Tab-separated table of C-alpha atoms in Angstrom:
chain	number	residue	atom	x	y	z
A	1	MET	CA	-0.016	-0.020	-0.095
A	2	ALA	CA	1.366	3.501	-0.959
A	3	GLN	CA	1.740	5.820	1.847
A	4	LEU	CA	-1.411	7.492	2.531
A	5	GLU	CA	-0.001	10.346	5.075
A	6	GLY	CA	1.519	11.590	1.830
A	7	LEU	CA	-2.059	12.526	0.282
A	8	LEU	CA	-2.640	15.071	2.775
A	9	GLU	CA	-1.713	18.912	1.692
A	10	PRO	CA	-0.433	20.004	5.304
A	11	THR	CA	-1.952	23.477	4.920
A	12	ALA	CA	-5.284	21.854	4.080
A	13	LEU	CA	-5.094	19.482	7.014
A	14	SER	CA	-4.178	22.534	9.545
A	15	GLU	CA	-7.157	24.590	8.230
A	16	LEU	CA	-9.667	21.623	8.714
A	17	VAL	CA	-8.478	21.241	12.332
A	18	ARG	CA	-8.781	24.898	13.053
A	19	ARG	CA	-12.339	24.574	11.986
A	20	TRP	CA	-12.842	21.936	14.333
A	21	LEU	CA	-11.429	23.738	17.152
A	22	LYS	CA	-13.402	26.874	16.324
A	23	GLU	CA	-16.676	24.901	16.463
A	24	ASP	CA	-15.801	23.237	19.616
A	25	VAL	CA	-14.597	26.398	21.554
A	26	PRO	CA	-16.485	29.333	20.104
A	27	SER	CA	-15.869	31.415	23.187
A	28	PHE	CA	-14.347	30.071	26.871
A	29	ASP	CA	-12.718	26.839	27.466
A	30	PHE	CA	-13.921	26.702	30.804
A	31	ALA	CA	-12.727	23.318	31.819
A	32	GLY	CA	-9.235	24.483	30.535
A	33	ALA	CA	-9.203	26.790	33.224
A	34	VAL	CA	-9.608	24.122	35.924
A	35	VAL	CA	-6.265	22.349	34.786
A	36	GLY	CA	-3.914	24.941	33.743
A	37	ASP	CA	-0.710	24.548	31.702
A	38	GLY	CA	1.278	22.248	33.682
A	39	ILE	CA	2.890	19.559	31.330
A	40	GLU	CA	1.460	16.000	31.219
A	41	THR	CA	1.607	12.873	29.244
A	42	ALA	CA	-1.476	11.166	28.156
A	43	VAL	CA	-1.511	7.690	26.262
A	44	LEU	CA	-3.613	6.653	23.441
A	45	TYR	CA	-5.510	3.281	23.724
A	46	ALA	CA	-7.221	1.278	21.248
A	47	LYS	CA	-10.002	-0.415	22.997
A	48	SER	CA	-11.689	-2.523	20.242
A	49	LYS	CA	-11.127	-4.526	17.314
A	50	GLY	CA	-10.719	-2.759	13.747
A	51	ILE	CA	-8.454	-1.315	11.358
A	52	LEU	CA	-6.291	1.647	12.666
A	53	ALA	CA	-6.964	4.619	10.515
A	54	GLY	CA	-6.931	8.312	10.732
A	55	LYS	CA	-3.393	8.895	12.425
A	56	PRO	CA	-2.558	12.200	10.413
A	57	PHE	CA	-5.775	13.773	11.788
A	58	PHE	CA	-5.136	12.769	15.313
A	59	GLN	CA	-1.376	14.341	14.589
A	60	ALA	CA	-2.548	17.517	13.287
A	61	VAL	CA	-5.029	18.414	16.251
A	62	PHE	CA	-2.040	18.136	18.631
A	63	ASP	CA	0.731	19.698	16.301
A	64	GLU	CA	-2.027	22.848	16.103
A	65	LEU	CA	-2.076	22.818	19.851
A	66	ASN	CA	1.766	22.520	19.992
A	67	CYS	CA	1.973	19.411	21.691
A	68	ASP	CA	4.395	16.366	20.907
A	69	VAL	CA	3.001	12.859	20.017
A	70	GLN	CA	5.296	9.908	20.105
A	71	TRP	CA	3.832	6.867	18.010
A	72	HIS	CA	4.667	3.485	18.918
A	73	ASP	CA	6.324	1.022	16.618
A	74	LEU	CA	3.355	-1.064	16.019
A	75	ALA	CA	0.852	1.974	15.111
A	76	SER	CA	0.244	2.400	11.277
A	77	ASP	CA	-2.500	3.248	9.383
A	78	GLY	CA	-3.830	-0.096	8.063
A	79	ASP	CA	-2.921	-2.103	10.826
A	80	VAL	CA	-5.001	-4.844	12.334
A	81	LEU	CA	-6.266	-4.141	16.186
A	82	GLU	CA	-6.567	-7.438	17.485
A	83	GLY	CA	-5.977	-7.053	21.306
A	84	PRO	CA	-5.411	-7.701	24.150
A	85	PHE	CA	-6.925	-4.455	24.949
A	86	PRO	CA	-6.247	-1.765	25.535
A	87	ILE	CA	-3.447	-1.301	23.177
A	88	PRO	CA	-1.282	1.678	23.906
A	89	LEU	CA	-0.650	3.523	20.632
A	90	ALA	CA	1.062	6.699	21.173
A	91	ASP	CA	2.112	8.998	24.056
A	92	VAL	CA	0.945	12.831	23.740
A	93	LYS	CA	2.892	15.363	25.752
A	94	GLY	CA	2.178	19.015	26.546
A	95	PRO	CA	0.281	21.552	28.459
A	96	VAL	CA	-2.756	19.677	30.102
A	97	ARG	CA	-5.163	22.228	28.855
A	98	LYS	CA	-4.200	21.703	25.362
A	99	ILE	CA	-3.985	17.895	25.764
A	100	LEU	CA	-7.620	17.939	26.904
A	101	LEU	CA	-8.702	20.708	24.203
A	102	GLY	CA	-7.846	18.384	21.529
A	103	GLU	CA	-8.783	15.159	23.056
A	104	ARG	CA	-12.066	14.342	21.745
A	105	LEU	CA	-11.542	16.084	18.275
A	106	ALA	CA	-8.541	13.862	17.846
A	107	LEU	CA	-10.369	10.728	19.147
A	108	ASN	CA	-13.540	11.698	17.099
A	109	ALA	CA	-11.271	11.357	14.070
A	110	LEU	CA	-9.671	8.369	14.793
A	111	ALA	CA	-12.367	6.717	15.834
A	112	ARG	CA	-14.700	7.599	12.582
A	113	CYS	CA	-11.881	6.902	10.348
A	114	SER	CA	-10.911	3.464	11.750
A	115	GLY	CA	-14.591	2.718	11.723
A	116	ILE	CA	-14.666	3.299	8.079
A	117	ALA	CA	-11.610	1.591	7.215
A	118	THR	CA	-12.520	-1.541	9.184
A	119	ARG	CA	-16.129	-1.580	7.309
A	120	SER	CA	-14.200	-1.046	3.894
A	121	SER	CA	-11.776	-3.836	4.670
A	122	GLU	CA	-14.658	-6.394	5.493
A	123	LEU	CA	-16.405	-5.561	2.255
A	124	VAL	CA	-13.179	-5.715	0.330
A	125	LYS	CA	-12.698	-9.215	1.855
A	126	ILE	CA	-16.343	-10.235	1.128
A	127	ALA	CA	-15.833	-9.540	-2.946
A	128	LYS	CA	-12.296	-11.131	-3.088
A	129	GLN	CA	-13.709	-14.327	-1.326
A	130	THR	CA	-16.172	-14.589	-4.330
A	131	GLY	CA	-13.356	-14.574	-6.768
A	132	TRP	CA	-14.647	-11.257	-8.406
A	133	LYS	CA	-11.733	-8.884	-9.611
A	134	GLY	CA	-13.627	-5.636	-9.531
A	135	ILE	CA	-13.550	-2.597	-7.193
A	136	ILE	CA	-15.333	-1.619	-4.172
A	137	ALA	CA	-16.298	1.915	-3.820
A	138	GLY	CA	-17.525	4.437	-1.551
A	139	THR	CA	-19.952	6.962	-2.723
A	140	ARG	CA	-20.271	10.585	-1.972
A	141	LYS	CA	-22.611	10.341	0.916
A	142	THR	CA	-20.079	11.715	3.385
A	143	THR	CA	-20.549	13.816	6.557
A	144	PRO	CA	-20.328	17.465	5.647
A	145	GLY	CA	-17.043	18.565	6.981
A	146	PHE	CA	-15.681	15.445	7.572
A	147	ARG	CA	-15.143	14.148	3.849
A	148	LEU	CA	-11.413	14.072	4.042
A	149	VAL	CA	-11.408	11.936	7.100
A	150	GLU	CA	-13.922	9.566	5.614
A	151	LYS	CA	-12.388	9.150	2.310
A	152	TYR	CA	-8.807	8.304	3.614
A	153	GLY	CA	-10.715	5.698	5.630
A	154	LEU	CA	-11.924	4.404	2.751
A	155	LEU	CA	-8.286	3.942	1.390
A	156	ALA	CA	-7.042	2.438	4.499
A	157	GLY	CA	-9.431	-0.229	4.347
A	158	ASN	CA	-8.469	-0.772	0.705
A	159	ALA	CA	-11.791	0.290	-0.992
A	160	ASP	CA	-11.843	3.091	-3.584
A	161	THR	CA	-13.013	6.380	-3.060
A	162	HIS	CA	-14.866	7.198	-5.934
A	163	ARG	CA	-15.195	10.585	-6.933
A	164	MET	CA	-13.876	12.922	-4.190
A	165	ASP	CA	-16.250	15.828	-5.039
A	166	LEU	CA	-18.303	17.468	-7.889
A	167	SER	CA	-15.170	18.977	-9.581
A	168	SER	CA	-13.190	15.530	-9.820
A	169	MET	CA	-15.713	13.506	-12.027
A	170	VAL	CA	-19.094	14.350	-13.769
A	171	MET	CA	-21.850	12.137	-12.608
A	172	LEU	CA	-25.254	12.780	-14.681
A	173	LYS	CA	-27.894	11.315	-12.341
A	174	ASP	CA	-31.742	11.236	-13.353
A	175	ASN	CA	-32.425	14.861	-12.460
A	176	HIS	CA	-29.819	16.073	-14.651
A	177	ILE	CA	-30.901	13.887	-17.391
A	178	VAL	CA	-34.583	15.276	-17.059
A	179	SER	CA	-33.416	18.642	-16.866
A	180	SER	CA	-31.277	18.370	-20.156
A	181	GLY	CA	-34.140	16.538	-22.236
A	182	SER	CA	-32.186	13.565	-22.825
A	183	ILE	CA	-29.001	11.333	-21.815
A	184	SER	CA	-27.297	12.249	-25.105
A	185	LYS	CA	-27.981	16.119	-24.680
A	186	ALA	CA	-26.845	15.950	-21.086
A	187	VAL	CA	-23.545	14.039	-21.820
A	188	GLU	CA	-23.065	16.322	-24.937
A	189	LYS	CA	-23.339	19.446	-22.720
A	190	ALA	CA	-20.931	17.860	-19.829
A	191	ARG	CA	-18.250	17.129	-22.183
A	192	THR	CA	-18.091	20.761	-23.588
A	193	VAL	CA	-17.230	22.055	-20.135
A	194	ALA	CA	-15.196	18.693	-18.424
A	195	GLY	CA	-12.915	18.526	-21.515
A	196	PHE	CA	-10.938	15.194	-22.321
A	197	SER	CA	-9.292	14.688	-18.740
A	198	VAL	CA	-12.403	14.608	-16.881
A	199	LYS	CA	-14.432	11.517	-16.728
A	200	ILE	CA	-18.339	11.426	-17.553
A	201	GLU	CA	-20.663	8.770	-15.486
A	202	VAL	CA	-24.270	8.380	-16.463
A	203	GLU	CA	-26.738	6.842	-14.052
A	204	CYS	CA	-28.778	4.076	-15.822
A	205	SER	CA	-31.980	2.456	-15.044
A	206	SER	CA	-31.918	0.139	-18.126
A	207	VAL	CA	-29.765	-1.439	-20.709
A	208	GLU	CA	-31.198	0.925	-23.339
A	209	ASP	CA	-30.292	3.738	-21.136
A	210	ALA	CA	-26.624	2.570	-20.666
A	211	MET	CA	-26.486	1.987	-24.532
A	212	GLU	CA	-27.364	5.678	-25.269
A	213	ALA	CA	-24.879	6.695	-22.409
A	214	VAL	CA	-22.001	4.793	-24.104
A	215	GLU	CA	-22.883	6.014	-27.675
A	216	ALA	CA	-22.960	9.621	-26.343
A	217	GLY	CA	-19.682	8.995	-25.361
A	218	ALA	CA	-20.121	8.373	-21.335
A	219	ASP	CA	-16.817	6.918	-19.810
A	220	VAL	CA	-18.829	5.013	-17.077
A	221	VAL	CA	-22.080	3.780	-17.112
A	222	MET	CA	-23.955	3.029	-13.554
A	223	LEU	CA	-26.608	0.282	-13.729
A	224	ASP	CA	-28.702	1.482	-10.819
A	225	ASN	CA	-30.999	-0.598	-8.704
A	226	PHE	CA	-30.857	-3.702	-10.626
A	227	GLU	CA	-31.391	-7.030	-8.961
A	228	PRO	CA	-28.215	-9.435	-8.971
A	229	GLU	CA	-29.474	-11.828	-11.801
A	230	ALA	CA	-30.816	-8.810	-13.902
A	231	LEU	CA	-27.435	-7.186	-13.258
A	232	GLN	CA	-25.204	-9.892	-14.698
A	233	VAL	CA	-27.351	-10.149	-17.718
A	234	ALA	CA	-27.448	-6.587	-18.272
A	235	ALA	CA	-23.707	-6.202	-17.860
A	236	GLN	CA	-22.547	-9.204	-20.241
A	237	ASP	CA	-25.291	-7.779	-22.789
A	238	LEU	CA	-23.561	-4.386	-22.689
A	239	LYS	CA	-20.074	-5.693	-23.170
A	240	ARG	CA	-21.007	-7.797	-26.098
A	241	TRP	CA	-23.166	-4.904	-27.767
A	242	ALA	CA	-20.113	-2.451	-27.254
A	243	GLY	CA	-17.889	-4.545	-29.301
A	244	GLY	CA	-14.472	-2.764	-29.171
A	245	ARG	CA	-15.739	0.447	-27.215
A	246	ARG	CA	-14.114	1.030	-23.876
A	247	PHE	CA	-16.241	2.125	-20.867
A	248	ILE	CA	-16.709	1.135	-17.310
A	249	ILE	CA	-19.914	-0.523	-15.967
A	250	GLU	CA	-20.625	0.203	-12.192
A	251	ALA	CA	-23.617	-0.965	-9.984
A	252	SER	CA	-24.922	0.884	-7.289
A	253	GLY	CA	-28.390	0.685	-5.439
A	254	GLY	CA	-29.424	-2.038	-3.288
A	255	LEU	CA	-26.113	-3.303	-1.971
A	256	SER	CA	-25.302	-4.001	1.579
A	257	GLU	CA	-22.974	-6.087	3.323
A	258	ALA	CA	-25.555	-8.982	3.498
A	259	SER	CA	-26.276	-8.916	-0.187
A	260	LEU	CA	-22.616	-7.783	-1.598
A	261	ALA	CA	-21.383	-11.192	-2.641
A	262	ASP	CA	-24.642	-11.749	-4.701
A	263	TYR	CA	-23.613	-8.596	-6.560
A	264	CYS	CA	-20.130	-9.609	-7.651
A	265	VAL	CA	-20.866	-10.871	-11.169
A	266	PRO	CA	-19.067	-11.106	-14.374
A	267	GLY	CA	-18.973	-7.869	-16.304
A	268	VAL	CA	-19.350	-5.437	-13.558
A	269	ASP	CA	-16.068	-3.460	-12.929
A	270	ILE	CA	-17.247	-1.384	-9.757
A	271	LEU	CA	-19.641	-1.931	-7.014
A	272	SER	CA	-20.580	1.309	-5.191
A	273	LEU	CA	-22.314	1.613	-1.761
A	274	SER	CA	-22.722	3.950	1.124
A	275	ILE	CA	-19.615	2.499	3.034
A	276	MET	CA	-19.558	5.603	5.503
A	277	GLN	CA	-23.085	5.580	6.402
A	278	GLY	CA	-23.850	3.238	9.556
A	279	ALA	CA	-20.036	2.540	9.764
A	280	PRO	CA	-19.381	1.746	13.806
A	281	ALA	CA	-16.582	3.394	15.342
A	282	VAL	CA	-13.561	1.766	16.648
A	283	ASP	CA	-13.220	2.795	20.694
A	284	PHE	CA	-9.887	4.538	21.412
A	285	SER	CA	-9.130	6.657	24.657
A	286	LEU	CA	-6.665	9.287	25.774
A	287	LYS	CA	-5.909	8.778	29.593
A	288	ILE	CA	-3.399	10.796	31.586
A	289	PRO	CA	-2.013	8.262	34.304
A	290	ARG	CA	-3.141	8.606	37.833
A	291	LYS	CA	-0.278	9.813	40.080
A	292	ARG	CA	0.627	7.599	42.898
A	293	ALA	CA	0.143	9.188	46.347
């Protein structure tokens, strides 16, 4: 796996953390006045099974607060947390007020990111066990303000991020098509602004829609809300019909962890589902050791 930390641009990460801090402390940090600025060291523990993910976000919170984070050797994004619990992962040293100021923000990011990585990993494993060679992708159904964390979690769990945002790929859904008049007109308009370097995907509810999209020049056709058997027939019919034309077939709608294996059928290149929604968090805590009397 590539070094995921290298994906994150430092100033963007810093700006994200500053927004989190501003939201969490819009005026006074009352509890911070109780504990003061004495230097303490807190220990980060993993307390439940999962895939570790989100270290850069945890790190960025405490970098912003001028605290020092020392990660243990066996604490890398993508690592499996198996116990025995609790597992010490890092030491955070700094003014106690600053440690407690960043505690919940840093833990929230780590828990959410790790939870998505864990669910992604489980879904990718299900798909691989069927012998299917395609890609499992997350959708754009992310939490506002938390997209970077959640998309990073997909990568840490070996899933695909799909499009990151509206600027990274054109996706023409039913409302775009209705508003444009037809699939062909929508694709034509999209190409005039997207140019050659941005892919165009079209949501299709039938094989006929998909054929129109391919003929119009779409790079990806999404077969939406097909049952597994109908999906396999549609995908194979499309590939035969297309001849030498190259395009990607994505399937979405109705997929879940329970039904995923049924959708891993020949002819389909990508299966996308809302991995982020409902992903349970991995449990972490940050503890300052009690002082002996």
